PDB file of C-alpha atoms in Angstrom:
ATOM      1  CA  MET A   3     104.227 114.272 138.958  1.00 44.00           C
ATOM      2  CA  THR A   4     105.095 115.790 135.590  1.00 48.00           C
ATOM      3  CA  ASP A   5     107.406 118.771 135.139  1.00 52.00           C
ATOM      4  CA  LEU A   6     105.159 121.519 133.809  1.00 60.00           C
ATOM      5  CA  ALA A   7     108.035 123.958 133.318  1.00 54.00           C
ATOM      6  CA  ALA A   8     109.230 122.843 129.864  1.00 57.00           C
ATOM      7  CA  PRO A   9     107.613 125.428 127.550  1.00 57.00           C
ATOM      8  CA  GLY A  10     106.129 124.105 124.329  1.00 64.00           C
ATOM      9  CA  ALA A  11     106.688 120.452 125.224  1.00 85.00           C
ATOM     10  CA  GLU A  12     103.674 118.184 124.954  1.00 91.00           C
ATOM     11  CA  LEU A  13     102.712 116.800 128.341  1.00 93.00           C
ATOM     12  CA  THR A  14     102.251 113.054 128.806  1.00 87.00           C
ATOM     13  CA  LEU A  15      99.309 111.882 130.863  1.00 85.00           C
ATOM     14  CA  PRO A  16      99.891 108.848 133.132  1.00 81.00           C
ATOM     15  CA  TRP A  17      97.613 106.583 131.081  1.00 76.00           C
ATOM     16  CA  ALA A  18      98.872 107.682 127.653  1.00 76.00           C
ATOM     17  CA  GLY A  19      99.432 104.752 125.338  1.00 75.00           C
ATOM     18  CA  ARG A  20      97.166 102.355 127.225  1.00 75.00           C
ATOM     19  CA  ALA A  21      94.924 100.351 124.899  1.00 78.00           C
ATOM     20  CA  ASP A  22      92.039 100.647 127.379  1.00 79.00           C
ATOM     21  CA  SER A  23      92.225 104.455 127.598  1.00 80.00           C
ATOM     22  CA  HIS A  24      89.199 105.839 125.732  1.00 83.00           C
ATOM     23  CA  CYS A  25      88.682 109.221 127.377  1.00 86.00           C
ATOM     24  CA  PHE A  26      86.405 111.261 125.102  1.00 86.00           C
ATOM     25  CA  GLY A  27      88.472 114.375 125.729  1.00 88.00           C
ATOM     26  CA  CYS A  28      92.079 113.244 125.501  1.00 88.00           C
ATOM     27  CA  ALA A  29      92.549 109.609 124.464  1.00 84.00           C
ATOM     28  CA  PRO A  30      94.092 109.344 120.989  1.00 83.00           C
ATOM     29  CA  ALA A  31      92.650 105.808 120.668  1.00 82.00           C
ATOM     30  CA  ASN A  32      89.052 107.047 120.887  1.00 86.00           C
ATOM     31  CA  PRO A  33      87.905 107.399 117.250  1.00 89.00           C
ATOM     32  CA  VAL A  34      85.011 109.726 118.138  1.00 91.00           C
ATOM     33  CA  GLY A  35      86.807 111.738 120.829  1.00 89.00           C
ATOM     34  CA  LEU A  36      88.426 115.159 120.724  1.00 93.00           C
ATOM     35  CA  GLY A  37      92.036 113.937 121.015  1.00 90.00           C
ATOM     36  CA  LEU A  38      93.078 116.962 123.080  1.00 94.00           C
ATOM     37  CA  ARG A  39      96.803 117.376 123.708  1.00 94.00           C
ATOM     38  CA  PHE A  40      98.255 119.499 126.465  1.00 96.00           C
ATOM     39  CA  ARG A  41     101.356 121.633 126.888  1.00 96.00           C
ATOM     40  CA  PRO A  42     102.670 123.813 129.702  1.00 96.00           C
ATOM     41  CA  GLY A  43     101.112 127.248 129.921  1.00 94.00           C
ATOM     42  CA  SER A  44     101.938 130.402 131.810  1.00 82.00           C
ATOM     43  CA  ASP A  45     101.611 130.690 135.566  1.00 84.00           C
ATOM     44  CA  SER A  46     102.035 126.917 136.148  1.00 88.00           C
ATOM     45  CA  GLY A  47      98.963 126.087 134.123  1.00 96.00           C
ATOM     46  CA  ILE A  48      98.401 123.972 131.030  1.00 97.00           C
ATOM     47  CA  VAL A  49      96.966 124.740 127.599  1.00 98.00           C
ATOM     48  CA  THR A  50      95.171 122.807 124.881  1.00 97.00           C
ATOM     49  CA  ASP A  51      94.288 124.036 121.415  1.00 97.00           C
ATOM     50  CA  LEU A  52      91.064 123.255 119.644  1.00 96.00           C
ATOM     51  CA  CYS A  53      89.564 123.603 116.198  1.00 97.00           C
ATOM     52  CA  LEU A  54      86.493 121.407 115.976  1.00 96.00           C
ATOM     53  CA  ASP A  55      84.280 120.396 113.072  1.00 96.00           C
ATOM     54  CA  ARG A  56      80.531 120.129 112.569  1.00 96.00           C
ATOM     55  CA  ARG A  57      80.250 116.826 114.448  1.00 95.00           C
ATOM     56  CA  PHE A  58      80.269 119.001 117.594  1.00 96.00           C
ATOM     57  CA  GLU A  59      77.893 121.686 116.341  1.00 97.00           C
ATOM     58  CA  SER A  60      74.940 123.215 118.162  1.00 96.00           C
ATOM     59  CA  TYR A  61      73.338 126.017 116.157  1.00 96.00           C
ATOM     60  CA  PRO A  62      74.661 126.168 112.602  1.00 97.00           C
ATOM     61  CA  GLY A  63      78.307 127.197 112.754  1.00 97.00           C
ATOM     62  CA  VAL A  64      78.448 127.234 116.576  1.00 98.00           C
ATOM     63  CA  LEU A  65      80.309 124.741 118.778  1.00 98.00           C
ATOM     64  CA  HIS A  66      77.977 123.112 121.317  1.00 98.00           C
ATOM     65  CA  GLY A  67      78.326 124.704 124.761  1.00 98.00           C
ATOM     66  CA  GLY A  68      78.578 121.274 126.361  1.00 98.00           C
ATOM     67  CA  ILE A  69      81.692 120.573 124.302  1.00 98.00           C
ATOM     68  CA  VAL A  70      83.185 123.898 125.429  1.00 98.00           C
ATOM     69  CA  ALA A  71      82.475 122.850 129.026  1.00 98.00           C
ATOM     70  CA  LEU A  72      84.039 119.437 128.391  1.00 98.00           C
ATOM     71  CA  VAL A  73      87.240 121.052 127.059  1.00 98.00           C
ATOM     72  CA  CYS A  74      87.471 123.277 130.151  1.00 98.00           C
ATOM     73  CA  ASP A  75      86.809 120.366 132.528  1.00 98.00           C
ATOM     74  CA  GLU A  76      89.292 118.129 130.705  1.00 96.00           C
ATOM     75  CA  THR A  77      92.016 120.776 130.822  1.00 97.00           C
ATOM     76  CA  MET A  78      91.516 121.577 134.509  1.00 97.00           C
ATOM     77  CA  GLY A  79      91.170 117.898 135.471  1.00 95.00           C
ATOM     78  CA  ASN A  80      94.337 116.885 133.661  1.00 94.00           C
ATOM     79  CA  LEU A  81      96.199 119.739 135.322  1.00 95.00           C
ATOM     80  CA  VAL A  82      95.132 118.305 138.699  1.00 94.00           C
ATOM     81  CA  VAL A  83      96.523 114.892 137.662  1.00 91.00           C
ATOM     82  CA  LEU A  84      99.794 116.347 136.369  1.00 92.00           C
ATOM     83  CA  ARG A  85     100.360 118.823 139.204  1.00 91.00           C
ATOM     84  CA  HIS A  86      99.184 116.767 142.191  1.00 87.00           C
ATOM     85  CA  GLY A  87      99.979 113.264 140.933  1.00 85.00           C
ATOM     86  CA  THR A  88      96.505 112.023 141.797  1.00 84.00           C
ATOM     87  CA  VAL A  89      93.346 111.141 139.925  1.00 86.00           C
ATOM     88  CA  ALA A  90      90.421 113.386 140.831  1.00 91.00           C
ATOM     89  CA  VAL A  91      86.754 113.519 139.876  1.00 92.00           C
ATOM     90  CA  THR A  92      84.816 116.679 139.113  1.00 96.00           C
ATOM     91  CA  THR A  93      82.527 117.715 141.970  1.00 96.00           C
ATOM     92  CA  SER A  94      81.312 120.992 140.485  1.00 97.00           C
ATOM     93  CA  LEU A  95      81.641 122.896 137.233  1.00 98.00           C
ATOM     94  CA  ARG A  96      80.423 126.419 136.556  1.00 98.00           C
ATOM     95  CA  MET A  97      80.565 127.897 133.059  1.00 98.00           C
ATOM     96  CA  ARG A  98      80.241 131.450 131.814  1.00 98.00           C
ATOM     97  CA  TYR A  99      79.879 131.894 128.061  1.00 98.00           C
ATOM     98  CA  VAL A 100      80.788 135.377 126.829  1.00 98.00           C
ATOM     99  CA  GLY A 101      81.379 134.808 123.111  1.00 97.00           C
ATOM    100  CA  VAL A 102      80.545 132.420 120.305  1.00 97.00           C
ATOM    101  CA  VAL A 103      82.948 129.548 119.714  1.00 98.00           C
ATOM    102  CA  ALA A 104      82.670 128.925 115.986  1.00 98.00           C
ATOM    103  CA  ILE A 105      82.950 125.596 114.197  1.00 98.00           C
ATOM    104  CA  GLY A 106      86.348 125.542 112.460  1.00 98.00           C
ATOM    105  CA  GLY A 107      87.663 128.461 114.520  1.00 98.00           C
ATOM    106  CA  ARG A 108      90.976 128.207 116.338  1.00 98.00           C
ATOM    107  CA  TYR A 109      90.859 128.530 120.122  1.00 98.00           C
ATOM    108  CA  SER A 110      92.907 127.664 123.173  1.00 98.00           C
ATOM    109  CA  CYS A 111      91.881 126.643 126.662  1.00 98.00           C
ATOM    110  CA  HIS A 112      94.221 127.584 129.500  1.00 98.00           C
ATOM    111  CA  ALA A 113      93.718 126.117 132.998  1.00 98.00           C
ATOM    112  CA  TRP A 114      95.156 126.948 136.415  1.00 97.00           C
ATOM    113  CA  ILE A 115      94.846 125.530 139.920  1.00 95.00           C
ATOM    114  CA  THR A 116      93.400 128.223 142.170  1.00 94.00           C
ATOM    115  CA  GLY A 117      93.405 126.506 145.555  1.00 90.00           C
ATOM    116  CA  ALA A 118      92.663 123.415 147.588  1.00 84.00           C
ATOM    117  CA  PRO A 119      89.908 124.190 150.114  1.00 75.00           C
ATOM    118  CA  ASP A 120      88.318 121.456 152.236  1.00 82.00           C
ATOM    119  CA  GLY A 121      90.157 118.548 150.597  1.00 84.00           C
ATOM    120  CA  THR A 122      89.060 119.512 147.095  1.00 91.00           C
ATOM    121  CA  ILE A 123      91.200 121.114 144.414  1.00 96.00           C
ATOM    122  CA  ALA A 124      89.835 124.240 142.727  1.00 96.00           C
ATOM    123  CA  GLY A 125      90.559 125.182 139.132  1.00 97.00           C
ATOM    124  CA  ARG A 126      89.878 127.931 136.622  1.00 98.00           C
ATOM    125  CA  ALA A 127      89.897 127.802 132.826  1.00 98.00           C
ATOM    126  CA  GLU A 128      89.520 130.286 129.992  1.00 98.00           C
ATOM    127  CA  VAL A 129      88.779 129.715 126.316  1.00 98.00           C
ATOM    128  CA  ARG A 130      90.172 132.414 124.024  1.00 98.00           C
ATOM    129  CA  ASP A 131      90.328 132.907 120.286  1.00 98.00           C
ATOM    130  CA  VAL A 132      93.545 133.505 118.315  1.00 97.00           C
ATOM    131  CA  HIS A 133      93.278 137.253 118.996  1.00 98.00           C
ATOM    132  CA  GLY A 134      93.055 136.722 122.760  1.00 97.00           C
ATOM    133  CA  GLU A 135      89.345 137.477 122.914  1.00 98.00           C
ATOM    134  CA  LEU A 136      87.662 135.725 125.846  1.00 98.00           C
ATOM    135  CA  MET A 137      84.942 133.256 124.776  1.00 98.00           C
ATOM    136  CA  ALA A 138      84.230 131.336 128.006  1.00 98.00           C
ATOM    137  CA  THR A 139      85.402 130.897 131.571  1.00 98.00           C
ATOM    138  CA  ALA A 140      84.993 127.966 133.909  1.00 98.00           C
ATOM    139  CA  THR A 141      85.580 127.226 137.563  1.00 98.00           C
ATOM    140  CA  ALA A 142      85.489 123.740 139.005  1.00 98.00           C
ATOM    141  CA  GLY A 143      86.165 121.634 142.050  1.00 97.00           C
ATOM    142  CA  TYR A 144      87.913 118.241 141.981  1.00 96.00           C
ATOM    143  CA  ARG A 145      88.025 115.549 144.660  1.00 93.00           C
ATOM    144  CA  PRO A 146      91.037 113.220 144.728  1.00 91.00           C
ATOM    145  CA  VAL A 147      90.042 109.548 144.598  1.00 88.00           C
ATOM    146  CA  PRO A 148      91.926 106.320 145.316  1.00 81.00           C
ATOM    147  CA  ALA A 149      93.818 104.961 142.310  1.00 75.00           C
ATOM    148  CA  ASP A 150      95.112 101.574 141.247  1.00 71.00           C
ATOM    149  CA  ASP A 151      98.757 100.880 140.441  1.00 63.00           C
ATOM    150  CA  ALA A 152      98.267 102.260 136.928  1.00 58.00           C
ATOM    151  CA  GLY A 153      96.990 105.581 138.287  1.00 64.00           C
ATOM    152  CA  LEU A 154      93.370 104.966 137.280  1.00 65.00           C
ATOM    153  CA  PRO A 155      90.469 105.552 139.688  1.00 66.00           C
ATOM    154  CA  ARG A 156      89.316 102.524 141.624  1.00 65.00           C
ATOM    155  CA  THR A 157      85.568 102.002 141.517  1.00 61.00           C
ATOM    156  CA  SER A 158      83.085  99.821 143.274  1.00 57.00           C
ATOM    157  CA  PRO A 159      79.781  98.462 141.929  1.00 54.00           C
ATOM    158  CA  ARG A 160      77.581 100.389 144.381  1.00 52.00           C
ATOM    159  CA  GLY A 161      79.592 103.520 144.954  1.00 51.00           C
ATOM    160  CA  GLU A 162      81.180 102.400 148.216  1.00 54.00           C
ATOM    161  CA  ASP A 163      84.660 103.617 149.053  1.00 52.00           C
ATOM    162  CA  PRO A 164      86.918 100.970 147.451  1.00 49.00           C
ATOM    163  CA  THR A 165      89.707 101.400 150.011  1.00 50.00           C
TER     164      THR A 165
END
């Protein structure tokens, strides 16, 4: 597990630097991805900053809501990996949009773990602008999955449990 206590320090994900890591949200090697980077936040959470261009636009000047959801899911999911030392898949994601996330605007997404009921891990995320105005909230559930020696999820061709 990673120490989340070092304020301001960029957090390193377990698969960082791997040539085969092409996560749309966080892999720096993905030329069309978001390239999100994470740092410790308050209350044992993590934070990522975002300022996205028109490639991710919905209505003119507005960031697509699906991209906002992706940022929230990515931030919560990576917190699960860093805090619990396990890979987990999203089992549910609920979004609430309360403001407009503008193309070219500066925002941050802060995520926290809120519990671990029934073998899943629950998270919460908020997207805020530079003035602290709330733009969106998310809640999600994550299920830990078996991982290989590199910390990546093991998969099977037909969805059977690979263990």
